[in-house]
Coordinates of C-alpha atoms in Angstrom, one line a residue:
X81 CA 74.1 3.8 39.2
X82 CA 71.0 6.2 40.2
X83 CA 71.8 8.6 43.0
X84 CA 69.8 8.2 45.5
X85 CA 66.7 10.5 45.9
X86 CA 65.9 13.3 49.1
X87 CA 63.6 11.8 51.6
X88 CA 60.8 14.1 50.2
X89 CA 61.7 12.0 47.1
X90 CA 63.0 14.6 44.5
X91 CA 66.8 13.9 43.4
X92 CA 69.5 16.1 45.0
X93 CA 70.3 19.7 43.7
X94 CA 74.0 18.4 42.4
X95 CA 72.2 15.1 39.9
X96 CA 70.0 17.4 38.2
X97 CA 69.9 17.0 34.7
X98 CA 72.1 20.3 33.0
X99 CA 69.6 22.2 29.9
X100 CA 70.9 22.0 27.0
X101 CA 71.9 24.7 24.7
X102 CA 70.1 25.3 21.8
X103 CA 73.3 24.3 19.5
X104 CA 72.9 21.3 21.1
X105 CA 69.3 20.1 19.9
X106 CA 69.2 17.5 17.6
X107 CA 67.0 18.5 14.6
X108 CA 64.6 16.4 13.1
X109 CA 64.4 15.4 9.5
X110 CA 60.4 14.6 9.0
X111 CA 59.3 16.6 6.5
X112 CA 56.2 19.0 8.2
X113 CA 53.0 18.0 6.9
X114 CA 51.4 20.4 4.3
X115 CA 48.2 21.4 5.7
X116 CA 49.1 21.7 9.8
X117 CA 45.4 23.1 10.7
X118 CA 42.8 20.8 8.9
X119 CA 39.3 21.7 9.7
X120 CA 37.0 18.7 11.4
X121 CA 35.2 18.3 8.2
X122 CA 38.3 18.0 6.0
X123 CA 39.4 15.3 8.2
X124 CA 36.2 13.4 8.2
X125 CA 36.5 13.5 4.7
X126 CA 39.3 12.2 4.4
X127 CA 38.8 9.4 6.9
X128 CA 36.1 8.4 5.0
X129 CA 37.6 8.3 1.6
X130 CA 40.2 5.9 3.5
X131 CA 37.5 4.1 4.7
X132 CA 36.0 3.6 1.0
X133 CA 39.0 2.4 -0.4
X134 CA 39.2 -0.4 2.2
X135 CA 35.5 -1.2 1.7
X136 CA 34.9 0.1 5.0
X137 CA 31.6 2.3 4.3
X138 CA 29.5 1.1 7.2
X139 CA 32.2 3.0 9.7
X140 CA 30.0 6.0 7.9
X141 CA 26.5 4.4 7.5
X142 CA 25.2 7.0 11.1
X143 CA 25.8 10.4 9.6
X144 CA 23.2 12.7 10.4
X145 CA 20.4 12.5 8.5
X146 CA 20.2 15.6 6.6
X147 CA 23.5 14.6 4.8
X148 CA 21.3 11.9 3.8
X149 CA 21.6 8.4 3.2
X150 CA 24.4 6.1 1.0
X151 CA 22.9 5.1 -2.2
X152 CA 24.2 1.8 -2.0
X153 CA 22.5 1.0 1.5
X154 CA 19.2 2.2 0.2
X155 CA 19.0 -0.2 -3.2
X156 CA 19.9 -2.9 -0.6
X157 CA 17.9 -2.0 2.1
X158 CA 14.9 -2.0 -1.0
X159 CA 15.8 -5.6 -1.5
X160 CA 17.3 -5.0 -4.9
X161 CA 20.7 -6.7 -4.4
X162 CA 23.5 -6.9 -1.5
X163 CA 25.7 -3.7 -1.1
X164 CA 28.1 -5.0 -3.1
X165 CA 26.5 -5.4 -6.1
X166 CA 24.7 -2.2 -5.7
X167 CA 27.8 -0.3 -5.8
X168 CA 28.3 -2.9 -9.4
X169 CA 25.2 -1.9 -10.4
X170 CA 26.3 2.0 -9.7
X171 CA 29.3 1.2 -11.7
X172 CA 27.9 -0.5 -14.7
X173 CA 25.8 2.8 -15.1
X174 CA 22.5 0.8 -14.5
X175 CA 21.6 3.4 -11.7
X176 CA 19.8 6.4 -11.8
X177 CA 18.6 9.4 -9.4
X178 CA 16.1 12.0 -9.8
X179 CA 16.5 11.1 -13.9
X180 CA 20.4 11.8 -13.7
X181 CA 23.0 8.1 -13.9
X182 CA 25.1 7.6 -11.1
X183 CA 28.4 6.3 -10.9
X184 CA 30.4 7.8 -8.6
X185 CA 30.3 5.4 -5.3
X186 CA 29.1 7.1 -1.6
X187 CA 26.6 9.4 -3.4
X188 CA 24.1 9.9 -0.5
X189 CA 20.3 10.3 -1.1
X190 CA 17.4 11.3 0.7
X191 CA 14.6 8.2 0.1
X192 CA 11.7 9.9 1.1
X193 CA 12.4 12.6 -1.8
X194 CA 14.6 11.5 -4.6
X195 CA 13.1 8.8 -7.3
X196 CA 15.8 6.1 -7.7
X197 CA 15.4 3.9 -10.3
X198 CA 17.3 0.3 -11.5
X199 CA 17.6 -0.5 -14.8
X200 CA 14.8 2.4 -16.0
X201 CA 12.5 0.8 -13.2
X202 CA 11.7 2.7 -10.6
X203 CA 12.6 1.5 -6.4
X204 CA 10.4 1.6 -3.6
X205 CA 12.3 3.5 -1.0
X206 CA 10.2 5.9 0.7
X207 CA 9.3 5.1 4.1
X208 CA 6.6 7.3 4.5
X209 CA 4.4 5.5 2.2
X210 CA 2.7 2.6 2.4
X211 CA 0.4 0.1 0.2
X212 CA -1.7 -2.9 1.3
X213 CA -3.9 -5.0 -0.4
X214 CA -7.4 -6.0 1.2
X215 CA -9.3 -8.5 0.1
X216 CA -13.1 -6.6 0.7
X217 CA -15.9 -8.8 1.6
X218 CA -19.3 -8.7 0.2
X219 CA -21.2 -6.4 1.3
X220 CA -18.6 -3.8 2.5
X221 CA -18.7 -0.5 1.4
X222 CA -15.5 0.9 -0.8
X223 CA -15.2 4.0 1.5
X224 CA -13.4 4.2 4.7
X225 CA -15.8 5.6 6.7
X226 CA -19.6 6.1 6.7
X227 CA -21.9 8.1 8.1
X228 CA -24.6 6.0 8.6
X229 CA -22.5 3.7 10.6
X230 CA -22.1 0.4 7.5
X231 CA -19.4 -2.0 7.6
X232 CA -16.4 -0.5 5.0
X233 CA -13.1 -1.0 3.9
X234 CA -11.8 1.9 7.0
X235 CA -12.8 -0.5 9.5
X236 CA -10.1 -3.4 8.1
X237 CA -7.5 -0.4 8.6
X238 CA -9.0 1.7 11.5
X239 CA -5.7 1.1 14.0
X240 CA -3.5 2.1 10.9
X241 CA -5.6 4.9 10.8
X242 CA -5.9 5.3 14.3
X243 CA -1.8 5.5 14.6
X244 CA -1.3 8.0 12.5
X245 CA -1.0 6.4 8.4
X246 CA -3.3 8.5 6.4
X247 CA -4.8 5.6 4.1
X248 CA -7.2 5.9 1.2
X249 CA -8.9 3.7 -1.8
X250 CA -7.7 2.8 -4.9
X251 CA -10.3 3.0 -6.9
X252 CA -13.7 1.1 -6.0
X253 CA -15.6 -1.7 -5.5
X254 CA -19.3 -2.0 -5.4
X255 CA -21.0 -3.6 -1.9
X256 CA -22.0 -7.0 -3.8
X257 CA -18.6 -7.1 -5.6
X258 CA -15.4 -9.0 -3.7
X259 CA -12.4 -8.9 -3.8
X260 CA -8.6 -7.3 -4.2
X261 CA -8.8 -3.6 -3.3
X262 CA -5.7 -1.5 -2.7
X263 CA -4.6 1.1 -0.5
X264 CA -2.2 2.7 -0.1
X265 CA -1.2 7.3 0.8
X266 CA 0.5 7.4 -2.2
X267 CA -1.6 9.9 -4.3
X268 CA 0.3 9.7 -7.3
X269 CA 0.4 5.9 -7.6
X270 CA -2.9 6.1 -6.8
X271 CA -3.9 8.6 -9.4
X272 CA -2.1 6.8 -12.2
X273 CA -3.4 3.6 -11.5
X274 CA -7.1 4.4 -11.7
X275 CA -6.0 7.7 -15.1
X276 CA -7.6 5.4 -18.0
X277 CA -4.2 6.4 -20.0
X278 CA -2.3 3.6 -18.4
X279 CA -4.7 0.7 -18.8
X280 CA -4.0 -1.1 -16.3
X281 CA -5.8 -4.2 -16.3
X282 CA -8.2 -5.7 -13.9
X283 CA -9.1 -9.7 -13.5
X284 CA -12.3 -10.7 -12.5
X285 CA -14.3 -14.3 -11.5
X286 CA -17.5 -13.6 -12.7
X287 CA -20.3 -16.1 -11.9
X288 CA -23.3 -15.8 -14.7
X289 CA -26.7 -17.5 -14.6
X290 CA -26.4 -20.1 -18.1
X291 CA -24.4 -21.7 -20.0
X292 CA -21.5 -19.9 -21.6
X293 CA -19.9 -21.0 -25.0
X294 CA -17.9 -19.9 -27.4
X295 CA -20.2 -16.8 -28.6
X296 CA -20.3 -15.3 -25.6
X297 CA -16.1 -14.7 -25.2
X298 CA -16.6 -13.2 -29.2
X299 CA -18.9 -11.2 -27.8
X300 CA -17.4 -9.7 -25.2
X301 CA -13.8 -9.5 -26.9
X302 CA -15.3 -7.7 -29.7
X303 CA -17.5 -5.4 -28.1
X304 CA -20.9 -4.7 -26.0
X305 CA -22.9 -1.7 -26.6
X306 CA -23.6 0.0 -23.3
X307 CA -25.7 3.3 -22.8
X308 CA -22.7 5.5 -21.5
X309 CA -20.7 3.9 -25.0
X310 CA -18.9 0.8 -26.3
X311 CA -17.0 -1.6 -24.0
X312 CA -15.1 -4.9 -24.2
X313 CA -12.9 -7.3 -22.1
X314 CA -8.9 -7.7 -23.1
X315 CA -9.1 -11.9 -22.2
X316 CA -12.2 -14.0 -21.6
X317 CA -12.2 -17.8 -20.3
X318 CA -15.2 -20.3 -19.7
X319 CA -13.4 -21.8 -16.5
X320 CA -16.7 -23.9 -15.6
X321 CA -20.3 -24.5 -16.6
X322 CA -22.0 -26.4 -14.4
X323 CA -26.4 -26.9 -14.0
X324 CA -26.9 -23.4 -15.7
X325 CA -24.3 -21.4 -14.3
X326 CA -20.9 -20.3 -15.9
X327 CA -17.5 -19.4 -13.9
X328 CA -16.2 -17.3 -16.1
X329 CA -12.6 -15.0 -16.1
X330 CA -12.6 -11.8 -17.5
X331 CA -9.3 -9.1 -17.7
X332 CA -10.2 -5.7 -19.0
X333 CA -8.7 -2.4 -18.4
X334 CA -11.9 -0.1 -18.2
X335 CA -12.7 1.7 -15.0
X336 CA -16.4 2.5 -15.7
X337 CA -18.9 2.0 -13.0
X338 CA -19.7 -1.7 -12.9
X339 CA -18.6 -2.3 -16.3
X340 CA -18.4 -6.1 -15.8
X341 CA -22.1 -6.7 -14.4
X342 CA -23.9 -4.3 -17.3
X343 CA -21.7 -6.1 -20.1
X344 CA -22.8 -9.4 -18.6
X345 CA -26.1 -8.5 -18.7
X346 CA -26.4 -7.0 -21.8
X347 CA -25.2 -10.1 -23.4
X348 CA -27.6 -12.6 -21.5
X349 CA -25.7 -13.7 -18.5
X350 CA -26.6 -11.5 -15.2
X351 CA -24.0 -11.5 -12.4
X352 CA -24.7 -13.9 -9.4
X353 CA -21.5 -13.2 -7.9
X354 CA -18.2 -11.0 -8.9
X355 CA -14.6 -11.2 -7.7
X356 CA -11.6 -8.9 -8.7
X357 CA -8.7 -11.4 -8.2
X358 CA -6.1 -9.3 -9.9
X359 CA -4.9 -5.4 -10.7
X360 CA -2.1 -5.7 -13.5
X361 CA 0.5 -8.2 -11.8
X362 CA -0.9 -7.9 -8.2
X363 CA -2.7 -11.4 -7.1
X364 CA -5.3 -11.9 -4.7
X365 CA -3.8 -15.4 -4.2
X366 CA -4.8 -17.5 -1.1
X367 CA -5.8 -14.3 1.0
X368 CA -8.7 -14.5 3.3
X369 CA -11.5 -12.3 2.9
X370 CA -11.1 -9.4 5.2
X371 CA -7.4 -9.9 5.6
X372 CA -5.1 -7.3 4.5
X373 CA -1.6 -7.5 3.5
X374 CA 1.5 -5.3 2.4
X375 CA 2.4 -5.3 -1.3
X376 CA 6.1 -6.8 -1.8
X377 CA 8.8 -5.2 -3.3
X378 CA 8.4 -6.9 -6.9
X379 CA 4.7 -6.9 -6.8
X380 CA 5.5 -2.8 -5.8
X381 CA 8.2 -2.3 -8.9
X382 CA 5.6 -3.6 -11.3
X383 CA 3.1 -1.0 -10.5
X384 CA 5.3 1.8 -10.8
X385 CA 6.9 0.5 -14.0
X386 CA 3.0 0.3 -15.5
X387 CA 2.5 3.7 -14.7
X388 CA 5.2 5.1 -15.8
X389 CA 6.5 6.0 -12.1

């Protein structure tokens, strides 16, 4: 039975506990552990190889940012496959950073820098960049501003400009030419796109005044004289004749200054009206003239793997 306790509520002097001796300790057998001070870093280390083996990751996915990002959440934040199969795909061997394979899991990347690629095909991963595709009325100016105050393509992106996204064109149309247009503030997409060593095709609608036939695609497949030198189209099609006018579709990879309107002309068929519907596996589609949209991830990989990105 408990003695009872002072009224002051600490037990009387004579039921205190005795101390023990020393001799009298009971000694533990644990073994002591081998490292007994373990810096913070060691131990989140170490936590996060524990959390790896249980396929726990995401309890590290908000490390700061300069120790960069896990290269499995970027290919599936890119839309390339689930985290899962990512890390498969790191596995397999079938991933690559910066030109070097990858397949130790949790390698962390910085996306705005490093180039990942999939298979050999480059990723879009960086953020910071951006690409859009405008289909530019007629009449508007390729240039994104002007001083003299003319409609042009800036004005379809003035409040992306306005908020801070440095945008340029890809290349040009002329005023009286519609059509798919890109931009984008990636300068060295941009570069390669438009560098004649690539050849990256365009697509055009071209309606002609007369009546096309058969001579007319020879003609332009084999080759038009022009005064600035020789030029042909890759793929020509009669789509439509129809009381004296042709609707005709022409892919060629030249970048010369209305290259489609002087060959047209120089083989008998002036331009009435010219629309780029395509730029290598990028499709105008259904879009509205003067409506803009962003490029999607597939549309995105097959530019860069054109290019050689």
């Amino acid at each position: 039975m408990t003695p009872p306790a002072r009224r002051d509520g600490t037990p009387d002097k004579d039921q205190q506990p005795r101390k023990l001796r020393a001799s009298e300790i009971p000694l533990s057998n644990a073994r002591p552990a081998r490292r007994q001070n373990v810096s913070p870093q060691k131990r989140q280390a170490s936590a996060r190889s524990v959390a790896e083996s249980l396929g726990a990751d995401w309890l590290y996915d908000d490390q700061p940012a300069t120790e960069g990002v896990r290269l499995q959440k970027v290919l599936a934040q890119a839309g390339v496959a689930s985290r899962r199969h990512a890390e498969v795909l790191i596995e397999k061997g079938r991933v690559e950073v910066n030109g070097e394979i990858v397949t130790r899991q949790g390698v962390r990347v910085n996306p705005n820098v490093d180039v990942i690629r999939v298979d050999g095909v480059r990723i879009h991963v960086n953020e910071d960049l951006e690409y859009f595709i405008l289909n530019k009325p007629r009449g508007v100016l390729s240039t994104m501003s002007d001083d003299e105050g003319r409609l042009c393509v800036g004005d379809f992106v003035a409040e992306k400009v306005a908020s801070g996204q440095r945008l340029f064109h890809v290349g040009r149309l002329d005023a009286d030419t519609e059509g798919l247009i890109l931009l984008t503030n990636d300068g060295e997409l941009a570069n390669r796109l438009m560098h004649p060593k690539y050849e990256v095709s365009k697509t055009y609608l071209a309606t002609v005044l007369g009546e096309a036939d058969r001579r007319l695609v020879t003609t332009l497949k084999k080759g038009i004289e022009l005064e600035d030198g020789p030029a042909k189209a890759d793929y020509v099609q009669i789509v439509d004749t129809h009381e004296g006018q042709s609707l005709l579709r022409i892919e060629l990879h030249e970048g010369r200054k209305h290259i489609v309107r002087r060959m047209l002309k120089e083989a008998g068929f002036p331009v009435q009206r010219l629309v780029r519907t395509k730029i290598h596996t990028v499709q105008l589609g259904e879009q509205k003239p003067g409506s803009l949209r962003a490029l999607n991830n597939s549309e995105l990989t097959s530019l860069f793997k054109a290019v050689q990105l």
